[in-house]
C-alpha atoms as a printed R data frame, in Angstrom:
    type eleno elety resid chain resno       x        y       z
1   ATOM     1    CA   UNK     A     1   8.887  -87.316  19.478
2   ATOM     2    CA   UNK     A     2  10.403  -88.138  22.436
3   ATOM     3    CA   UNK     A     3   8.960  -88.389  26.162
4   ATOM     4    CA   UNK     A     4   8.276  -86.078  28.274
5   ATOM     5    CA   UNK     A     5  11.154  -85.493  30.780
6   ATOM     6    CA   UNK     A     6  13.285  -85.909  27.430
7   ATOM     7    CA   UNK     A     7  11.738  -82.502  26.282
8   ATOM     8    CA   UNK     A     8  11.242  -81.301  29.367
9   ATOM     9    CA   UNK     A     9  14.971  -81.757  30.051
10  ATOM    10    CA   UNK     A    10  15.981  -80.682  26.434
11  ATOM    11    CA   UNK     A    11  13.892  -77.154  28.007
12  ATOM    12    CA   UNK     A    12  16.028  -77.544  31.089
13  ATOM    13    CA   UNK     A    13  19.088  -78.099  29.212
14  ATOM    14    CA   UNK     A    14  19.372  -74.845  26.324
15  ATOM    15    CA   UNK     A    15  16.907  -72.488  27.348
16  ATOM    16    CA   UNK     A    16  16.500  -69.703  30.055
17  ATOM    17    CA   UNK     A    17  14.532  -70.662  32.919
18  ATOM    18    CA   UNK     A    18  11.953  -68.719  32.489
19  ATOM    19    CA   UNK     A    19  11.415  -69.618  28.922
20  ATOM    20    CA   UNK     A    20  11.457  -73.403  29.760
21  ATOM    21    CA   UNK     A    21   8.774  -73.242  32.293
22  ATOM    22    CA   UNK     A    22   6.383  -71.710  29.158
23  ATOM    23    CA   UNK     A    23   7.481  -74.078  27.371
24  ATOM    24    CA   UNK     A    24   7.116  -76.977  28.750
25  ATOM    25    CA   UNK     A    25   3.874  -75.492  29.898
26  ATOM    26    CA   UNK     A    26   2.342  -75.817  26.036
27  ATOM    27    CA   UNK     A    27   3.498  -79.994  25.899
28  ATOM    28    CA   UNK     A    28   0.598  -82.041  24.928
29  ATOM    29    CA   UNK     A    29   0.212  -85.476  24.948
30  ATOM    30    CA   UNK     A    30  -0.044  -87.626  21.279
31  ATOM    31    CA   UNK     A    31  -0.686  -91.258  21.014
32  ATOM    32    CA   UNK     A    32   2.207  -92.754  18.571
33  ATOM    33    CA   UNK     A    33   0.820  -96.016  16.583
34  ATOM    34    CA   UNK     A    34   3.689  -98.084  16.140
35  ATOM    35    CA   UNK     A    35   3.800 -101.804  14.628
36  ATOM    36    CA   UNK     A    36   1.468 -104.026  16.773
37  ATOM    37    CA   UNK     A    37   4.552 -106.801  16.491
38  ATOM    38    CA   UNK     A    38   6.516 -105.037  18.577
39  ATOM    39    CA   UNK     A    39   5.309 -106.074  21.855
40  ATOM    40    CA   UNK     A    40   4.077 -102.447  23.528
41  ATOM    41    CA   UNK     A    41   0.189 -103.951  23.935
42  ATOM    42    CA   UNK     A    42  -3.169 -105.177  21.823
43  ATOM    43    CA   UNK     A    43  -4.106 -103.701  18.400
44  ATOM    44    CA   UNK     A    44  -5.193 -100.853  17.741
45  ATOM    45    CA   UNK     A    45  -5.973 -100.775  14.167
46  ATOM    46    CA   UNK     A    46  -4.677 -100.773  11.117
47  ATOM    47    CA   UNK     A    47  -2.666  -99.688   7.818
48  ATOM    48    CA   UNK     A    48  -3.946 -100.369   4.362
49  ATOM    49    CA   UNK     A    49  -5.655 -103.364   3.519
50  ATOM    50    CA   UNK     A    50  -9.351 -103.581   3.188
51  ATOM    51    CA   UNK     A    51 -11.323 -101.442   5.391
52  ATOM    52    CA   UNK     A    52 -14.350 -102.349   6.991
53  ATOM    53    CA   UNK     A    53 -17.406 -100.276   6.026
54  ATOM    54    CA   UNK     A    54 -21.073 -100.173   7.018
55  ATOM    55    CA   UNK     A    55 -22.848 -101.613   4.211
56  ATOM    56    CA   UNK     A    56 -24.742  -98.061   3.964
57  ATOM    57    CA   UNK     A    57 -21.543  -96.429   3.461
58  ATOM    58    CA   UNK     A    58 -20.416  -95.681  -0.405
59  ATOM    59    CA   UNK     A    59 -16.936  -96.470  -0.458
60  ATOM    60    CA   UNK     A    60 -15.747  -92.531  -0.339
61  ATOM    61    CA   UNK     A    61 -14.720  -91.220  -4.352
62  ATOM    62    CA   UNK     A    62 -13.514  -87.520  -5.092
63  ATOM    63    CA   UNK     A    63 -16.027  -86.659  -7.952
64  ATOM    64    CA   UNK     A    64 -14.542  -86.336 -11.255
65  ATOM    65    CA   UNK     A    65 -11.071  -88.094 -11.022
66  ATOM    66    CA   UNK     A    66 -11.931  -91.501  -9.165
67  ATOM    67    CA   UNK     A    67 -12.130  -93.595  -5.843
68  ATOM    68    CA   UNK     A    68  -9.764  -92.550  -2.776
69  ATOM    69    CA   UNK     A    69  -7.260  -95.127  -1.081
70  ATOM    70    CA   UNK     A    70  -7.806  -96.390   1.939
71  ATOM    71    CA   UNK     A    71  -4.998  -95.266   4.564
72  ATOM    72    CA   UNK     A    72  -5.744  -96.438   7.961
73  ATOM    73    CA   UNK     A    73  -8.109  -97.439  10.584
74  ATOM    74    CA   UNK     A    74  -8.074  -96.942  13.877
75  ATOM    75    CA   UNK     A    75 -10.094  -98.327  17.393
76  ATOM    76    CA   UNK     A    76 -10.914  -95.762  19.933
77  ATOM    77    CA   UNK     A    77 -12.310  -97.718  22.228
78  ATOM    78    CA   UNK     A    78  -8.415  -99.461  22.074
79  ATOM    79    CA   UNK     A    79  -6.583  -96.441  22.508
80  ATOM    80    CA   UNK     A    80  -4.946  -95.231  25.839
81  ATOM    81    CA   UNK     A    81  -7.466  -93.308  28.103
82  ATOM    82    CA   UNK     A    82  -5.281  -90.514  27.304
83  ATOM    83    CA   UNK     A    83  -8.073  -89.828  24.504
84  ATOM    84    CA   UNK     A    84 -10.470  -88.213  26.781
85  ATOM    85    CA   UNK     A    85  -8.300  -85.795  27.233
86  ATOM    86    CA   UNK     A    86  -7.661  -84.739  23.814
87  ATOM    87    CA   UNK     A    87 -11.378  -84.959  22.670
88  ATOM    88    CA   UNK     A    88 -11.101  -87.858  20.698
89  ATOM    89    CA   UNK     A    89 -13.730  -90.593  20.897
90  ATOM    90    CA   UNK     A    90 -13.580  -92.809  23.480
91  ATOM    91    CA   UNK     A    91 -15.066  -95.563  20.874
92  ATOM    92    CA   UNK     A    92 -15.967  -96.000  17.672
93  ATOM    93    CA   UNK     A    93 -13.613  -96.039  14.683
94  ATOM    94    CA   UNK     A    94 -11.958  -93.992  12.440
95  ATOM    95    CA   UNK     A    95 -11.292  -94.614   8.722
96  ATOM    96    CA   UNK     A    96  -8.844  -92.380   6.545
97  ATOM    97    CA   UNK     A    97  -8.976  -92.267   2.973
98  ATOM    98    CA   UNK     A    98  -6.818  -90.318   0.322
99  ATOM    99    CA   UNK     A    99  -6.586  -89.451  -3.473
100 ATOM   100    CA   UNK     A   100  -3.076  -90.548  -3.463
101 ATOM   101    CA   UNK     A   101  -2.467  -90.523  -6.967
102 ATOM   102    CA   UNK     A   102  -2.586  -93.878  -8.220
103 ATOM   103    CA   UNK     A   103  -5.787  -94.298  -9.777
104 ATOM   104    CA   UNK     A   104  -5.030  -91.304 -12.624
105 ATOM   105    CA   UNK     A   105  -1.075  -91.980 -12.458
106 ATOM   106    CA   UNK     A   106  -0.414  -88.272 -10.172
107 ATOM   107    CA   UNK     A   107  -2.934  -86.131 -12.645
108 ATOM   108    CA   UNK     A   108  -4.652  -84.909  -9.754
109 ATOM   109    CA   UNK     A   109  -3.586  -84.107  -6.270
110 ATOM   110    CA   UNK     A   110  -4.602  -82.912  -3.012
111 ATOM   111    CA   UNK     A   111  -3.022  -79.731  -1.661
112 ATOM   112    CA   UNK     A   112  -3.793  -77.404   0.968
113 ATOM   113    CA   UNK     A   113  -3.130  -74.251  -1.484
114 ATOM   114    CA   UNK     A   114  -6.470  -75.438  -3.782
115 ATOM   115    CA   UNK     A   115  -9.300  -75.665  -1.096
116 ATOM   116    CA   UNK     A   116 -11.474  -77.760  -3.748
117 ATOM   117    CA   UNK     A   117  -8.954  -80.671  -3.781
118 ATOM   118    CA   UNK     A   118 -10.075  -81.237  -0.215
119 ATOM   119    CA   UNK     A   119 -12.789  -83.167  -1.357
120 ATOM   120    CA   UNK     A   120  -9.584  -85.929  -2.589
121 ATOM   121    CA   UNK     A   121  -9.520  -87.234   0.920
122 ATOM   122    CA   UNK     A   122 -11.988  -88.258   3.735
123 ATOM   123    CA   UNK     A   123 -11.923  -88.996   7.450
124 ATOM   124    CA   UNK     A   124 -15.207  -91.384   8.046
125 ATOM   125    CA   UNK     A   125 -16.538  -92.045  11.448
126 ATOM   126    CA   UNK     A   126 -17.906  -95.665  12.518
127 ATOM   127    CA   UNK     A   127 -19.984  -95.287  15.530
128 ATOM   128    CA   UNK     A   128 -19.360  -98.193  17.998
129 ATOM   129    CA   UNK     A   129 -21.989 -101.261  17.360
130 ATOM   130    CA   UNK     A   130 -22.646  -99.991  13.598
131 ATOM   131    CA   UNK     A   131 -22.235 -103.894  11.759
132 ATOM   132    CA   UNK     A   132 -19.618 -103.369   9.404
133 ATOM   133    CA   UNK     A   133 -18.153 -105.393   6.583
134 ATOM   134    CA   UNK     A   134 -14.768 -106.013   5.056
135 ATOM   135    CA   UNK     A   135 -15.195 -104.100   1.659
136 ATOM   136    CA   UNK     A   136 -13.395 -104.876  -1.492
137 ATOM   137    CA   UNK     A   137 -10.886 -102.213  -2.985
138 ATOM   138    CA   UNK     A   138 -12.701 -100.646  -5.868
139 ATOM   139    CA   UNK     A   139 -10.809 -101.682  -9.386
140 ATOM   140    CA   UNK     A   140  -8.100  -99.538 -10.505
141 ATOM   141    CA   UNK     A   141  -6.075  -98.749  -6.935
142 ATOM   142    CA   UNK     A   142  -4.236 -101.432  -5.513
143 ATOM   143    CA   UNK     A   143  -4.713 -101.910  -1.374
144 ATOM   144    CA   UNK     A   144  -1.488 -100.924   0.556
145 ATOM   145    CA   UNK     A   145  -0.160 -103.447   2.376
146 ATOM   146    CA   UNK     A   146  -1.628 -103.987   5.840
147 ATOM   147    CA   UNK     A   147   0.267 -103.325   8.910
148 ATOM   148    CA   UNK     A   148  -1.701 -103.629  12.317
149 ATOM   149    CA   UNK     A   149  -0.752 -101.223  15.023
150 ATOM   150    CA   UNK     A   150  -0.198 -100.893  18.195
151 ATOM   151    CA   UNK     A   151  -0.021  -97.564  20.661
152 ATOM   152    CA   UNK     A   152   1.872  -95.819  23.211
153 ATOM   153    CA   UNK     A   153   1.261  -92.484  24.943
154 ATOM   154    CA   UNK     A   154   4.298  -89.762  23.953
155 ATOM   155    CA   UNK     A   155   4.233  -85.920  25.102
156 ATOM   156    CA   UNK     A   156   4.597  -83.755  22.014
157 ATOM   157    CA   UNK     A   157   6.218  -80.324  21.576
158 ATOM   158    CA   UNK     A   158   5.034  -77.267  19.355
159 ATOM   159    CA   UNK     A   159   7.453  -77.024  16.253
160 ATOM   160    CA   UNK     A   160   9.104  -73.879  15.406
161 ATOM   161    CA   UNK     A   161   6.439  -71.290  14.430
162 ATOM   162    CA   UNK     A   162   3.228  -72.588  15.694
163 ATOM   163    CA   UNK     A   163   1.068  -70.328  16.591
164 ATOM   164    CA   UNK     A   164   0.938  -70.983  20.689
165 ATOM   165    CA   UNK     A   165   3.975  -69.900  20.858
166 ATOM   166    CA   UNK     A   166   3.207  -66.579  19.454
167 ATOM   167    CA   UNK     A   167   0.092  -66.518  21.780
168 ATOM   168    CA   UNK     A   168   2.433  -67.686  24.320
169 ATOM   169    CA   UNK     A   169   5.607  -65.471  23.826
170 ATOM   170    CA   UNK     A   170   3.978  -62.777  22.254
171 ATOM   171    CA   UNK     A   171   5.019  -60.208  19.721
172 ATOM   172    CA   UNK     A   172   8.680  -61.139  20.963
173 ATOM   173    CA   UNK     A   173   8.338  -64.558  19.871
174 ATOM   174    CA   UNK     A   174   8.361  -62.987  15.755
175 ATOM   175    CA   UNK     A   175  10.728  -63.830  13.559
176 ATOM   176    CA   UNK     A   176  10.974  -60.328  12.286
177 ATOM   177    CA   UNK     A   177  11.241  -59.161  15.927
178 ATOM   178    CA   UNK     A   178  13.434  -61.418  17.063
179 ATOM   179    CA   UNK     A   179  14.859  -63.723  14.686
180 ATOM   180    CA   UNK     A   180  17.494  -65.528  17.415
181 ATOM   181    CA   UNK     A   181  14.603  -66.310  19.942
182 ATOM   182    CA   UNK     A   182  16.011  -69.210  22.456
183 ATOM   183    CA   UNK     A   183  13.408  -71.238  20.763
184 ATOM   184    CA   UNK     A   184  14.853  -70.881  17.459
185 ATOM   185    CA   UNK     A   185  18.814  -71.623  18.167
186 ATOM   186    CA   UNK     A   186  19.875  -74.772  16.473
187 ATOM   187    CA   UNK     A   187  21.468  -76.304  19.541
188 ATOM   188    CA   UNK     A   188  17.621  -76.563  21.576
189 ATOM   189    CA   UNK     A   189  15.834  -77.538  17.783
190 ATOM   190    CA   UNK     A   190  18.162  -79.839  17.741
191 ATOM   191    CA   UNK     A   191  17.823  -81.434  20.859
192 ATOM   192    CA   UNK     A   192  13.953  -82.226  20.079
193 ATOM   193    CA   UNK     A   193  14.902  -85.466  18.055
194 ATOM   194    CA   UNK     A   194  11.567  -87.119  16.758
195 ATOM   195    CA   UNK     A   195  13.001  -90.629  17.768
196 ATOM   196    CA   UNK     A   196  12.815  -93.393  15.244
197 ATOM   197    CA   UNK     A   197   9.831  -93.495  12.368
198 ATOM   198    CA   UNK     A   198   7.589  -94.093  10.970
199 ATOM   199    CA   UNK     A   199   6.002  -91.341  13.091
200 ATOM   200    CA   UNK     A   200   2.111  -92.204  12.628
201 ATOM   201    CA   UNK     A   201   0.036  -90.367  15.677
202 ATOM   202    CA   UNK     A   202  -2.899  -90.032  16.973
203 ATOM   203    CA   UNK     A   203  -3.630  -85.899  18.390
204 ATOM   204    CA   UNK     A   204  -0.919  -83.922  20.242
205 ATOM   205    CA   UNK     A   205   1.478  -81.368  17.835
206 ATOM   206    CA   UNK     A   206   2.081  -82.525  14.234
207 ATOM   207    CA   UNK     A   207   5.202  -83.360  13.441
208 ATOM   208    CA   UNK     A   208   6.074  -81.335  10.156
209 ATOM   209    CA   UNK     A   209   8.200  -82.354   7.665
210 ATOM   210    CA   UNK     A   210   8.490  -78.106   6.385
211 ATOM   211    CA   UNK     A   211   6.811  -75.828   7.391
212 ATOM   212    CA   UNK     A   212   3.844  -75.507  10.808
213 ATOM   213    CA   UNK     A   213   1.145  -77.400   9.032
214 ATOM   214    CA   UNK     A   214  -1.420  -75.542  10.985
215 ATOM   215    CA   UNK     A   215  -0.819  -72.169   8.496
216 ATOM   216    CA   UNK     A   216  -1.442  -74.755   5.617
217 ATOM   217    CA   UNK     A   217  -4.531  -75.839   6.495
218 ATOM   218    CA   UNK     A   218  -5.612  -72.280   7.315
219 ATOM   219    CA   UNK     A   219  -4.752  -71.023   4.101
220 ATOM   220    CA   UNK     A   220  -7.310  -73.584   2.683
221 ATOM   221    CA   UNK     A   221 -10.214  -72.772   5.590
222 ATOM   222    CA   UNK     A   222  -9.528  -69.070   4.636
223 ATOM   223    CA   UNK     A   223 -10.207  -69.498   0.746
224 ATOM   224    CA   UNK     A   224  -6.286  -70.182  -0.026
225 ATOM   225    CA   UNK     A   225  -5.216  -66.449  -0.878
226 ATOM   226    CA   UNK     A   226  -4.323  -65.060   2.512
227 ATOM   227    CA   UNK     A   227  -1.126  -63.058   2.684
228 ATOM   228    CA   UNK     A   228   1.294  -65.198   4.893
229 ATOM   229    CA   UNK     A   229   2.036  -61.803   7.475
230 ATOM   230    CA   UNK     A   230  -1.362  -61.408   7.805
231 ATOM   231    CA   UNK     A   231  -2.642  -61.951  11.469
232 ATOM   232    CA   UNK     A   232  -5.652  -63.216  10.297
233 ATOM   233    CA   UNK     A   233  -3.698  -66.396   9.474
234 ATOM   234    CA   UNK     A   234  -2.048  -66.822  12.545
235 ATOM   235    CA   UNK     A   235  -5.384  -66.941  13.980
236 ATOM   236    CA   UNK     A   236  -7.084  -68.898  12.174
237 ATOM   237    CA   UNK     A   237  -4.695  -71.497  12.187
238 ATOM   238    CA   UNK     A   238  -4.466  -71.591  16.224
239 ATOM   239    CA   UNK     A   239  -8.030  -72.874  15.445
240 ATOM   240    CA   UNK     A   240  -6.916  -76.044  14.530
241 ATOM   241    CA   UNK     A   241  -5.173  -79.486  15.994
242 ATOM   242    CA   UNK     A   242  -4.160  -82.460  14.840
243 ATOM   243    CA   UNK     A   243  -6.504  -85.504  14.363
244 ATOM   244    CA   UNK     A   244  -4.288  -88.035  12.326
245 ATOM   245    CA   UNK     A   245  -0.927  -88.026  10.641
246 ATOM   246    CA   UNK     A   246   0.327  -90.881   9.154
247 ATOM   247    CA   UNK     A   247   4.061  -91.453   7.973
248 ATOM   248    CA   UNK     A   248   5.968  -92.714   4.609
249 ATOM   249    CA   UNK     A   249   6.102  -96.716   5.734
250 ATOM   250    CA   UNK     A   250   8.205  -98.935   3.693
251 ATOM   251    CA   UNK     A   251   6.403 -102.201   6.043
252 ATOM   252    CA   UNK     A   252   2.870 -101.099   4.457
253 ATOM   253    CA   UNK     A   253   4.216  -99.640   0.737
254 ATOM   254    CA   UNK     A   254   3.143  -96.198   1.728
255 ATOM   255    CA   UNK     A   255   5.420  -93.703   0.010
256 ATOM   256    CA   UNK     A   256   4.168  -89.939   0.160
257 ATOM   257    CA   UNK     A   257   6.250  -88.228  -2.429
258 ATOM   258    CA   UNK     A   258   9.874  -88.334  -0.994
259 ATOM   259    CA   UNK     A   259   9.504  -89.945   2.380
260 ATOM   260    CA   UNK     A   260   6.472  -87.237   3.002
261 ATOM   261    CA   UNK     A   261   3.571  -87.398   5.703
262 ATOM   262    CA   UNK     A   262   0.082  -87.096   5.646
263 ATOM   263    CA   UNK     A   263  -1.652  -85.012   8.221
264 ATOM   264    CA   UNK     A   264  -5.364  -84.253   8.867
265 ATOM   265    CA   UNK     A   265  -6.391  -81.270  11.467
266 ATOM   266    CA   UNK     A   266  -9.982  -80.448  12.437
267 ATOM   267    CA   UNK     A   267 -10.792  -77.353  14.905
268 ATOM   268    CA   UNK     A   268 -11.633  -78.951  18.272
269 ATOM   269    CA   UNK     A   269 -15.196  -77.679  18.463
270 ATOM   270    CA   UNK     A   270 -15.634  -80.165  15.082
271 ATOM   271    CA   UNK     A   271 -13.905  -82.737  17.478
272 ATOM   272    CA   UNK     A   272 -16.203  -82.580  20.304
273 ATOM   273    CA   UNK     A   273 -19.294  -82.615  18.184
274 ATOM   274    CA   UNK     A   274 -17.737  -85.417  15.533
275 ATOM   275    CA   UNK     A   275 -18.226  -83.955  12.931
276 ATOM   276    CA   UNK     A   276 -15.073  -84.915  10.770
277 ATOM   277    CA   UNK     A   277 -16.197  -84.610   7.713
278 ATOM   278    CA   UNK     A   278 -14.809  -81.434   8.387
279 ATOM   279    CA   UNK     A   279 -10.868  -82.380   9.381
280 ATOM   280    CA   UNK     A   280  -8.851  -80.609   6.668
281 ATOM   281    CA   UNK     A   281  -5.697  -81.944   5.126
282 ATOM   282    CA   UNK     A   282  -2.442  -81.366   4.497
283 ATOM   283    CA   UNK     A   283   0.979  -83.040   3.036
284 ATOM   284    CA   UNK     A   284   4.815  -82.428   3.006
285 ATOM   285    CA   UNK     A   285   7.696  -83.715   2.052
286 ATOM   286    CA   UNK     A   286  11.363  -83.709   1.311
């Protein structure tokens, strides 16, 4: 996403004053992990590879169909101060894992619409000073490439239907109330270019590839059979923010379906108490 006083200015630019100011009012900041070649500051972490684990830790395995791949890993202690301020740990680390379809050639797969298949992926939590180990990739999954990463703060903008803009805007903001609301128009969408990928981040707004990932993973907290229009949704998924999404990356041989993302969300009281064994997850793409 771009920077702040891009969006703020893209608010400026195609929307009535009074509109902007909410707007810009609901920006939160994300922390984008780019390529750690690329000169913007000291690792971070890490894409595929090996992980390292605590030699207590089972290397996590979604019962029934086989062992989960091993996405990324990131430092806390190495990410911008910023993190305070969304929650996050301030060290530690933080492992992601997913049932990506490789070991059973696609027979199984992780979606938000069938709550059980959350158990396909894991986020694992490495308190700072646990002794940890590089751990072998278990046989029948090949590692993904690894990539190391670097960081950079980035403000992020709500996308189209989340809910705090229907919290913000109120009953107004609906598309069946008003389908051509200024936040809507093509010209100010638009105008919110994501910049260049891949678009992994750290907290701050998802960036969906469809549809408000936030209703997703509320359809799976809710059971997975709640009616779309009904409210109940909308408020469960303003419950939730984003933990982790990680991008299709050619540089580590990540490919989720066509040029898809991964995202993980967890409500923030889970944050603050770390627990993330309960982050839920999501994927889109193309």
């Amino acid at each position: 996403m771009t920077s702040q006083i891009d969006l703020a200015a893209a608010a400026r630019n195609h929307l009535p004053a009074d509109v902007a100011d909410t707007w810009v009012s609901l920006l939160r900041p994300g922390i984008r992990l780019i390529t750690a070649d690329g000169g913007d500051g000291p690792s971070v972490g890490y894409l595929g590879g090996e992980p390292e684990l605590p030699d207590d830790l089972a290397w996590p395995v979604w019962e029934g169909h086989g062992p989960l791949s091993f996405i990324a890993s990131v430092d806390c202690a190495e990410l911008p101060r910023v993190v305070t301020e969304m929650g996050l740990p301030v060290d530690g680390r933080l492992l992601f894992f997913h049932f990506d379809g490789r070991y059973d050639d696609g027979e199984a797969m992780v979606f938000a619409s069938d709550p059980g298949s959350q158990a396909g992926t894991r986020v694992v939590y490495v308190p700072a000073g646990q002794a940890c180990a590089e751990r072998a990739t278990p046989e029948g999954i090949e590692p993904y490439k690894r990539v190391w990463l670097a960081s950079r703060v980035v403000s992020t903008a709500p996308s189209y239907d989340h809910p705090v803009l229907h919290e913000a805007f109120g009953a107004g903001f609906s598309q069946v109330a008003e389908p051509e609301h200024p936040l809507r128009r093509r010209r100010f969408r638009s105008a919110l270019s994501p910049g260049e990928g891949p678009l992994h981040q750290i907290g701050g707004y998802a960036w969906p590839v469809q549809g408000d990932v936030e209703y997703e993973v509320a359809q799976a907290a809710l059971g997975g059979s709640v009616d779309w229009r009904d409210p109940a949704l909308t408020s469960e998924a303003s419950r939730w923010v984003l933990l982790a999404q990680f991008d299709s990356d050619d540089n580590a041989t990540m490919m989720w379906g066509d040029v898809g993302m991964l995202y993980w969300l967890i409500r923030p009281d889970d944050l603050a108490a770390r627990r993330f064994d309960r982050a839920m997850f999501t994927w889109q793409c193309c």
